[in-house]
């Protein structure tokens, strides 16, 4: 099978992870796919991965945090980047999406910002973190990562989200 020598780890909230596991199991789960049901708001990433015998903290790792960071407070975002650095080896990368900050200091969704922020708030999933793209480099450096010069620039935008890739 493709990528048989690569371990894949999917960490998701328990309710979501159970649904994913059912679907993946129905298709036939491969031995190198590790589905971990964990609430990272309750338990540290470092503890979750250290408890998994298949995890190799010295390995170069690709971490994907897509559609996640904007829902965390700034301290939690910084902590997540720190924890990802702690559980991954040299040469690791983290690919992520983030929301820019508007001139008013709020997350920026373009001309629909007020409506989007209101809908997210009333639905119980408000955006808690955003950052102007030009401040991303210093933020990453403070949290043990560097914007990757060979990957995507932090100014590449898709819809309201910016894409970023950082290296360790």
JSON list of C-alpha atoms in Angstrom, two decimals:
[
{"chain": "A", "resi": 1, "resn": "UNK", "atom": "CA", "xyz": [0.00, 0.00, 0.00]},
{"chain": "A", "resi": 2, "resn": "UNK", "atom": "CA", "xyz": [1.07, 3.60, -0.55]},
{"chain": "A", "resi": 3, "resn": "UNK", "atom": "CA", "xyz": [3.14, 5.10, 2.32]},
{"chain": "A", "resi": 4, "resn": "UNK", "atom": "CA", "xyz": [3.18, 1.80, 4.22]},
{"chain": "A", "resi": 5, "resn": "UNK", "atom": "CA", "xyz": [6.35, 2.86, 6.04]},
{"chain": "A", "resi": 6, "resn": "UNK", "atom": "CA", "xyz": [4.83, 6.14, 7.29]},
{"chain": "A", "resi": 7, "resn": "UNK", "atom": "CA", "xyz": [2.79, 6.39, 10.49]},
{"chain": "A", "resi": 8, "resn": "UNK", "atom": "CA", "xyz": [-0.22, 8.71, 10.38]},
{"chain": "A", "resi": 9, "resn": "UNK", "atom": "CA", "xyz": [-1.74, 10.11, 13.57]},
{"chain": "A", "resi": 10, "resn": "UNK", "atom": "CA", "xyz": [-5.16, 11.75, 13.64]},
{"chain": "A", "resi": 11, "resn": "UNK", "atom": "CA", "xyz": [-6.07, 13.43, 16.91]},
{"chain": "A", "resi": 12, "resn": "UNK", "atom": "CA", "xyz": [-9.59, 14.74, 17.22]},
{"chain": "A", "resi": 13, "resn": "UNK", "atom": "CA", "xyz": [-12.23, 15.48, 19.81]},
{"chain": "A", "resi": 14, "resn": "UNK", "atom": "CA", "xyz": [-13.72, 12.16, 21.03]},
{"chain": "A", "resi": 15, "resn": "UNK", "atom": "CA", "xyz": [-17.19, 12.69, 19.51]},
{"chain": "A", "resi": 16, "resn": "UNK", "atom": "CA", "xyz": [-15.74, 13.53, 16.10]},
{"chain": "A", "resi": 17, "resn": "UNK", "atom": "CA", "xyz": [-13.06, 10.84, 16.34]},
{"chain": "A", "resi": 18, "resn": "UNK", "atom": "CA", "xyz": [-15.67, 8.13, 16.96]},
{"chain": "A", "resi": 19, "resn": "UNK", "atom": "CA", "xyz": [-17.53, 9.07, 13.77]},
{"chain": "A", "resi": 20, "resn": "UNK", "atom": "CA", "xyz": [-14.31, 9.14, 11.76]},
{"chain": "A", "resi": 21, "resn": "UNK", "atom": "CA", "xyz": [-13.22, 5.77, 13.18]},
{"chain": "A", "resi": 22, "resn": "UNK", "atom": "CA", "xyz": [-16.51, 4.14, 12.15]},
{"chain": "A", "resi": 23, "resn": "UNK", "atom": "CA", "xyz": [-16.17, 5.37, 8.59]},
{"chain": "A", "resi": 24, "resn": "UNK", "atom": "CA", "xyz": [-12.49, 4.47, 8.31]},
{"chain": "A", "resi": 25, "resn": "UNK", "atom": "CA", "xyz": [-13.04, 1.04, 9.87]},
{"chain": "A", "resi": 26, "resn": "UNK", "atom": "CA", "xyz": [-15.84, 0.39, 7.36]},
{"chain": "A", "resi": 27, "resn": "UNK", "atom": "CA", "xyz": [-13.36, 1.09, 4.55]},
{"chain": "A", "resi": 28, "resn": "UNK", "atom": "CA", "xyz": [-10.61, -0.96, 6.17]},
{"chain": "A", "resi": 29, "resn": "UNK", "atom": "CA", "xyz": [-8.20, 0.81, 8.49]},
{"chain": "A", "resi": 30, "resn": "UNK", "atom": "CA", "xyz": [-4.49, 0.35, 7.79]},
{"chain": "A", "resi": 31, "resn": "UNK", "atom": "CA", "xyz": [-2.10, -0.54, 10.60]},
{"chain": "A", "resi": 32, "resn": "UNK", "atom": "CA", "xyz": [-0.12, 2.68, 10.12]},
{"chain": "A", "resi": 33, "resn": "UNK", "atom": "CA", "xyz": [-3.14, 4.92, 10.84]},
{"chain": "A", "resi": 34, "resn": "UNK", "atom": "CA", "xyz": [-3.44, 5.82, 14.51]},
{"chain": "A", "resi": 35, "resn": "UNK", "atom": "CA", "xyz": [-6.78, 7.45, 15.38]},
{"chain": "A", "resi": 36, "resn": "UNK", "atom": "CA", "xyz": [-6.59, 9.12, 18.78]},
{"chain": "A", "resi": 37, "resn": "UNK", "atom": "CA", "xyz": [-9.77, 10.33, 20.47]},
{"chain": "A", "resi": 38, "resn": "UNK", "atom": "CA", "xyz": [-8.66, 13.10, 22.80]},
{"chain": "A", "resi": 39, "resn": "UNK", "atom": "CA", "xyz": [-9.82, 16.53, 23.86]},
{"chain": "A", "resi": 40, "resn": "UNK", "atom": "CA", "xyz": [-6.67, 18.65, 23.62]},
{"chain": "A", "resi": 41, "resn": "UNK", "atom": "CA", "xyz": [-8.41, 21.22, 25.78]},
{"chain": "A", "resi": 42, "resn": "UNK", "atom": "CA", "xyz": [-8.31, 18.68, 28.59]},
{"chain": "A", "resi": 43, "resn": "UNK", "atom": "CA", "xyz": [-4.97, 16.96, 27.97]},
{"chain": "A", "resi": 44, "resn": "UNK", "atom": "CA", "xyz": [-1.63, 18.19, 26.64]},
{"chain": "A", "resi": 45, "resn": "UNK", "atom": "CA", "xyz": [-0.53, 17.06, 23.17]},
{"chain": "A", "resi": 46, "resn": "UNK", "atom": "CA", "xyz": [2.83, 16.02, 24.62]},
{"chain": "A", "resi": 47, "resn": "UNK", "atom": "CA", "xyz": [1.11, 13.65, 27.07]},
{"chain": "A", "resi": 48, "resn": "UNK", "atom": "CA", "xyz": [-1.21, 12.22, 24.42]},
{"chain": "A", "resi": 49, "resn": "UNK", "atom": "CA", "xyz": [1.60, 11.37, 22.01]},
{"chain": "A", "resi": 50, "resn": "UNK", "atom": "CA", "xyz": [4.07, 10.15, 24.64]},
{"chain": "A", "resi": 51, "resn": "UNK", "atom": "CA", "xyz": [1.42, 7.62, 25.63]},
{"chain": "A", "resi": 52, "resn": "UNK", "atom": "CA", "xyz": [1.41, 6.14, 22.12]},
{"chain": "A", "resi": 53, "resn": "UNK", "atom": "CA", "xyz": [4.13, 3.53, 21.55]},
{"chain": "A", "resi": 54, "resn": "UNK", "atom": "CA", "xyz": [4.15, 4.18, 17.78]},
{"chain": "A", "resi": 55, "resn": "UNK", "atom": "CA", "xyz": [5.04, 7.88, 18.18]},
{"chain": "A", "resi": 56, "resn": "UNK", "atom": "CA", "xyz": [8.68, 8.81, 17.53]},
{"chain": "A", "resi": 57, "resn": "UNK", "atom": "CA", "xyz": [9.46, 12.30, 18.91]},
{"chain": "A", "resi": 58, "resn": "UNK", "atom": "CA", "xyz": [12.81, 12.35, 17.08]},
{"chain": "A", "resi": 59, "resn": "UNK", "atom": "CA", "xyz": [11.25, 11.83, 13.64]},
{"chain": "A", "resi": 60, "resn": "UNK", "atom": "CA", "xyz": [10.82, 14.65, 11.16]},
{"chain": "A", "resi": 61, "resn": "UNK", "atom": "CA", "xyz": [7.07, 15.18, 11.29]},
{"chain": "A", "resi": 62, "resn": "UNK", "atom": "CA", "xyz": [4.43, 16.99, 9.26]},
{"chain": "A", "resi": 63, "resn": "UNK", "atom": "CA", "xyz": [1.72, 18.47, 11.48]},
{"chain": "A", "resi": 64, "resn": "UNK", "atom": "CA", "xyz": [-1.50, 19.87, 10.04]},
{"chain": "A", "resi": 65, "resn": "UNK", "atom": "CA", "xyz": [-3.63, 22.32, 12.03]},
{"chain": "A", "resi": 66, "resn": "UNK", "atom": "CA", "xyz": [-6.33, 23.25, 9.55]},
{"chain": "A", "resi": 67, "resn": "UNK", "atom": "CA", "xyz": [-9.41, 25.16, 10.68]},
{"chain": "A", "resi": 68, "resn": "UNK", "atom": "CA", "xyz": [-8.34, 24.98, 14.32]},
{"chain": "A", "resi": 69, "resn": "UNK", "atom": "CA", "xyz": [-6.26, 27.91, 15.50]},
{"chain": "A", "resi": 70, "resn": "UNK", "atom": "CA", "xyz": [-8.94, 30.59, 15.20]},
{"chain": "A", "resi": 71, "resn": "UNK", "atom": "CA", "xyz": [-11.06, 28.75, 17.76]},
{"chain": "A", "resi": 72, "resn": "UNK", "atom": "CA", "xyz": [-8.34, 28.81, 20.43]},
{"chain": "A", "resi": 73, "resn": "UNK", "atom": "CA", "xyz": [-7.30, 31.70, 22.69]},
{"chain": "A", "resi": 74, "resn": "UNK", "atom": "CA", "xyz": [-3.87, 33.18, 21.89]},
{"chain": "A", "resi": 75, "resn": "UNK", "atom": "CA", "xyz": [-2.20, 31.45, 24.86]},
{"chain": "A", "resi": 76, "resn": "UNK", "atom": "CA", "xyz": [-3.49, 28.08, 23.65]},
{"chain": "A", "resi": 77, "resn": "UNK", "atom": "CA", "xyz": [-2.25, 28.76, 20.09]},
{"chain": "A", "resi": 78, "resn": "UNK", "atom": "CA", "xyz": [1.22, 29.62, 21.39]},
{"chain": "A", "resi": 79, "resn": "UNK", "atom": "CA", "xyz": [1.16, 26.55, 23.64]},
{"chain": "A", "resi": 80, "resn": "UNK", "atom": "CA", "xyz": [0.10, 24.32, 20.73]},
{"chain": "A", "resi": 81, "resn": "UNK", "atom": "CA", "xyz": [3.04, 25.50, 18.60]},
{"chain": "A", "resi": 82, "resn": "UNK", "atom": "CA", "xyz": [5.39, 24.93, 21.57]},
{"chain": "A", "resi": 83, "resn": "UNK", "atom": "CA", "xyz": [3.99, 21.44, 22.14]},
{"chain": "A", "resi": 84, "resn": "UNK", "atom": "CA", "xyz": [4.26, 20.56, 18.45]},
{"chain": "A", "resi": 85, "resn": "UNK", "atom": "CA", "xyz": [7.92, 21.60, 18.56]},
{"chain": "A", "resi": 86, "resn": "UNK", "atom": "CA", "xyz": [8.45, 19.47, 21.68]},
{"chain": "A", "resi": 87, "resn": "UNK", "atom": "CA", "xyz": [7.00, 16.30, 20.12]},
{"chain": "A", "resi": 88, "resn": "UNK", "atom": "CA", "xyz": [8.68, 16.51, 16.71]},
{"chain": "A", "resi": 89, "resn": "UNK", "atom": "CA", "xyz": [12.20, 16.09, 15.41]},
{"chain": "A", "resi": 90, "resn": "UNK", "atom": "CA", "xyz": [14.48, 18.43, 13.48]},
{"chain": "A", "resi": 91, "resn": "UNK", "atom": "CA", "xyz": [13.22, 19.29, 10.01]},
{"chain": "A", "resi": 92, "resn": "UNK", "atom": "CA", "xyz": [9.57, 18.99, 11.03]},
{"chain": "A", "resi": 93, "resn": "UNK", "atom": "CA", "xyz": [6.93, 21.19, 9.44]},
{"chain": "A", "resi": 94, "resn": "UNK", "atom": "CA", "xyz": [3.60, 22.51, 10.60]},
{"chain": "A", "resi": 95, "resn": "UNK", "atom": "CA", "xyz": [1.00, 23.52, 8.01]},
{"chain": "A", "resi": 96, "resn": "UNK", "atom": "CA", "xyz": [-1.86, 25.60, 9.34]},
{"chain": "A", "resi": 97, "resn": "UNK", "atom": "CA", "xyz": [-4.62, 28.04, 8.55]},
{"chain": "A", "resi": 98, "resn": "UNK", "atom": "CA", "xyz": [-5.23, 31.26, 10.40]},
{"chain": "A", "resi": 99, "resn": "UNK", "atom": "CA", "xyz": [-7.45, 34.31, 10.25]},
{"chain": "A", "resi": 100, "resn": "UNK", "atom": "CA", "xyz": [-6.05, 37.80, 9.72]},
{"chain": "A", "resi": 101, "resn": "UNK", "atom": "CA", "xyz": [-6.85, 40.70, 12.01]},
{"chain": "A", "resi": 102, "resn": "UNK", "atom": "CA", "xyz": [-8.71, 43.74, 10.71]},
{"chain": "A", "resi": 103, "resn": "UNK", "atom": "CA", "xyz": [-7.89, 47.39, 11.42]},
{"chain": "A", "resi": 104, "resn": "UNK", "atom": "CA", "xyz": [-10.43, 47.28, 14.27]},
{"chain": "A", "resi": 105, "resn": "UNK", "atom": "CA", "xyz": [-8.46, 44.50, 16.02]},
{"chain": "A", "resi": 106, "resn": "UNK", "atom": "CA", "xyz": [-11.10, 41.84, 15.38]},
{"chain": "A", "resi": 107, "resn": "UNK", "atom": "CA", "xyz": [-10.74, 38.73, 13.21]},
{"chain": "A", "resi": 108, "resn": "UNK", "atom": "CA", "xyz": [-11.20, 39.77, 9.57]},
{"chain": "A", "resi": 109, "resn": "UNK", "atom": "CA", "xyz": [-13.67, 38.01, 7.27]},
{"chain": "A", "resi": 110, "resn": "UNK", "atom": "CA", "xyz": [-13.69, 40.78, 4.68]},
{"chain": "A", "resi": 111, "resn": "UNK", "atom": "CA", "xyz": [-16.88, 42.68, 4.00]},
{"chain": "A", "resi": 112, "resn": "UNK", "atom": "CA", "xyz": [-18.91, 40.06, 5.86]},
{"chain": "A", "resi": 113, "resn": "UNK", "atom": "CA", "xyz": [-16.93, 40.30, 9.11]},
{"chain": "A", "resi": 114, "resn": "UNK", "atom": "CA", "xyz": [-19.78, 41.51, 11.32]},
{"chain": "A", "resi": 115, "resn": "UNK", "atom": "CA", "xyz": [-22.17, 38.85, 10.07]},
{"chain": "A", "resi": 116, "resn": "UNK", "atom": "CA", "xyz": [-19.62, 36.02, 10.20]},
{"chain": "A", "resi": 117, "resn": "UNK", "atom": "CA", "xyz": [-18.48, 36.91, 13.73]},
{"chain": "A", "resi": 118, "resn": "UNK", "atom": "CA", "xyz": [-22.09, 37.14, 14.92]},
{"chain": "A", "resi": 119, "resn": "UNK", "atom": "CA", "xyz": [-23.05, 33.77, 13.37]},
{"chain": "A", "resi": 120, "resn": "UNK", "atom": "CA", "xyz": [-19.99, 32.09, 14.88]},
{"chain": "A", "resi": 121, "resn": "UNK", "atom": "CA", "xyz": [-20.73, 33.59, 18.29]},
{"chain": "A", "resi": 122, "resn": "UNK", "atom": "CA", "xyz": [-24.39, 32.56, 18.39]},
{"chain": "A", "resi": 123, "resn": "UNK", "atom": "CA", "xyz": [-23.50, 29.08, 17.13]},
{"chain": "A", "resi": 124, "resn": "UNK", "atom": "CA", "xyz": [-21.14, 28.66, 20.09]},
{"chain": "A", "resi": 125, "resn": "UNK", "atom": "CA", "xyz": [-17.95, 28.57, 18.01]},
{"chain": "A", "resi": 126, "resn": "UNK", "atom": "CA", "xyz": [-16.55, 32.11, 18.12]},
{"chain": "A", "resi": 127, "resn": "UNK", "atom": "CA", "xyz": [-13.19, 32.96, 16.61]},
{"chain": "A", "resi": 128, "resn": "UNK", "atom": "CA", "xyz": [-10.87, 33.69, 19.52]},
{"chain": "A", "resi": 129, "resn": "UNK", "atom": "CA", "xyz": [-7.52, 34.19, 17.75]},
{"chain": "A", "resi": 130, "resn": "UNK", "atom": "CA", "xyz": [-6.41, 36.09, 14.71]},
{"chain": "A", "resi": 131, "resn": "UNK", "atom": "CA", "xyz": [-3.18, 37.74, 13.67]},
{"chain": "A", "resi": 132, "resn": "UNK", "atom": "CA", "xyz": [-2.09, 40.17, 10.99]},
{"chain": "A", "resi": 133, "resn": "UNK", "atom": "CA", "xyz": [-0.02, 38.09, 8.53]},
{"chain": "A", "resi": 134, "resn": "UNK", "atom": "CA", "xyz": [2.97, 40.43, 8.92]},
{"chain": "A", "resi": 135, "resn": "UNK", "atom": "CA", "xyz": [3.14, 39.56, 12.66]},
{"chain": "A", "resi": 136, "resn": "UNK", "atom": "CA", "xyz": [3.15, 35.81, 12.07]},
{"chain": "A", "resi": 137, "resn": "UNK", "atom": "CA", "xyz": [6.94, 35.48, 11.64]},
{"chain": "A", "resi": 138, "resn": "UNK", "atom": "CA", "xyz": [7.82, 36.94, 15.06]},
{"chain": "A", "resi": 139, "resn": "UNK", "atom": "CA", "xyz": [4.99, 34.97, 16.70]},
{"chain": "A", "resi": 140, "resn": "UNK", "atom": "CA", "xyz": [6.26, 31.70, 15.24]},
{"chain": "A", "resi": 141, "resn": "UNK", "atom": "CA", "xyz": [9.84, 32.47, 16.24]},
{"chain": "A", "resi": 142, "resn": "UNK", "atom": "CA", "xyz": [8.71, 33.02, 19.85]},
{"chain": "A", "resi": 143, "resn": "UNK", "atom": "CA", "xyz": [7.12, 29.57, 19.72]},
{"chain": "A", "resi": 144, "resn": "UNK", "atom": "CA", "xyz": [10.05, 27.57, 18.27]},
{"chain": "A", "resi": 145, "resn": "UNK", "atom": "CA", "xyz": [9.14, 27.70, 14.55]},
{"chain": "A", "resi": 146, "resn": "UNK", "atom": "CA", "xyz": [10.18, 29.73, 11.50]},
{"chain": "A", "resi": 147, "resn": "UNK", "atom": "CA", "xyz": [8.12, 30.60, 8.43]},
{"chain": "A", "resi": 148, "resn": "UNK", "atom": "CA", "xyz": [9.26, 28.25, 5.70]},
{"chain": "A", "resi": 149, "resn": "UNK", "atom": "CA", "xyz": [10.95, 30.17, 2.88]},
{"chain": "A", "resi": 150, "resn": "UNK", "atom": "CA", "xyz": [10.52, 27.18, 0.55]},
{"chain": "A", "resi": 151, "resn": "UNK", "atom": "CA", "xyz": [6.85, 26.56, 1.15]},
{"chain": "A", "resi": 152, "resn": "UNK", "atom": "CA", "xyz": [3.90, 28.94, 1.06]},
{"chain": "A", "resi": 153, "resn": "UNK", "atom": "CA", "xyz": [4.07, 32.55, 2.14]},
{"chain": "A", "resi": 154, "resn": "UNK", "atom": "CA", "xyz": [1.91, 33.49, 5.14]},
{"chain": "A", "resi": 155, "resn": "UNK", "atom": "CA", "xyz": [0.05, 35.89, 2.88]},
{"chain": "A", "resi": 156, "resn": "UNK", "atom": "CA", "xyz": [-1.60, 33.23, 0.69]},
{"chain": "A", "resi": 157, "resn": "UNK", "atom": "CA", "xyz": [-5.32, 33.49, 1.35]},
{"chain": "A", "resi": 158, "resn": "UNK", "atom": "CA", "xyz": [-8.17, 31.14, 0.53]},
{"chain": "A", "resi": 159, "resn": "UNK", "atom": "CA", "xyz": [-11.54, 32.62, 1.40]},
{"chain": "A", "resi": 160, "resn": "UNK", "atom": "CA", "xyz": [-11.07, 34.27, 4.78]},
{"chain": "A", "resi": 161, "resn": "UNK", "atom": "CA", "xyz": [-8.24, 31.98, 5.91]},
{"chain": "A", "resi": 162, "resn": "UNK", "atom": "CA", "xyz": [-4.53, 32.41, 5.35]},
{"chain": "A", "resi": 163, "resn": "UNK", "atom": "CA", "xyz": [-2.29, 29.40, 4.80]},
{"chain": "A", "resi": 164, "resn": "UNK", "atom": "CA", "xyz": [1.04, 29.09, 6.56]},
{"chain": "A", "resi": 165, "resn": "UNK", "atom": "CA", "xyz": [3.89, 26.60, 6.75]},
{"chain": "A", "resi": 166, "resn": "UNK", "atom": "CA", "xyz": [6.60, 26.76, 9.38]},
{"chain": "A", "resi": 167, "resn": "UNK", "atom": "CA", "xyz": [9.71, 24.65, 9.93]},
{"chain": "A", "resi": 168, "resn": "UNK", "atom": "CA", "xyz": [11.47, 23.57, 13.07]}
]
